[in-house]
Amino acid sequence: MSGRIFDRDTLLDLTVNVIPLAMLAFFLVAFLVYAPGPFAFDSVLSTIQLSIVFTTFFLLAVLTYYAGRAIAGAEKAHGVHAETATVPPDETDDSEPP
């Protein structure tokens, strides 16, 4: 058994959060690199701006990790991918005659 936490299907499910993470990382780097550039560097506004972008990046990364753990845990518990799982019929259901 492999020691990986996330399998291929789980990683595909998490790509919806990886794309915004990449966008936030791009803007965080762009703001840090070009802040002293042609525009004046206002320490208060720049600090607020960078803290908002960094906090959003950090919280989305934590949310993505725990969502991946929950998806992987559900797949392990049920033994199948959650979206393609079928539920076996209930034996006590008497709605249909045999």
PDB file of C-alpha atoms in Angstrom, residues 5 47 52-53 60 65 74 84 91:
ATOM      1  CA  ILE A   5      -2.585  10.665   1.313  1.00  0.00           C
ATOM      2  CA  THR A  47       0.429  45.877   4.586  1.00  0.00           C
ATOM      3  CA  ILE A  52      -5.624  40.129   2.926  1.00  0.00           C
ATOM      4  CA  VAL A  53      -4.096  38.242  -0.008  1.00  0.00           C
ATOM      5  CA  LEU A  60      -7.796  28.361   1.158  1.00  0.00           C
ATOM      6  CA  TYR A  65      -5.980  20.134   2.638  1.00  0.00           C
ATOM      7  CA  ALA A  74     -14.747   8.865   2.593  1.00  0.00           C
ATOM      8  CA  THR A  84     -19.757   6.743  -8.486  1.00  0.00           C
ATOM      9  CA  GLU A  91     -33.365  -5.873   2.661  1.00  0.00           C
TER      10      GLU A  91
END
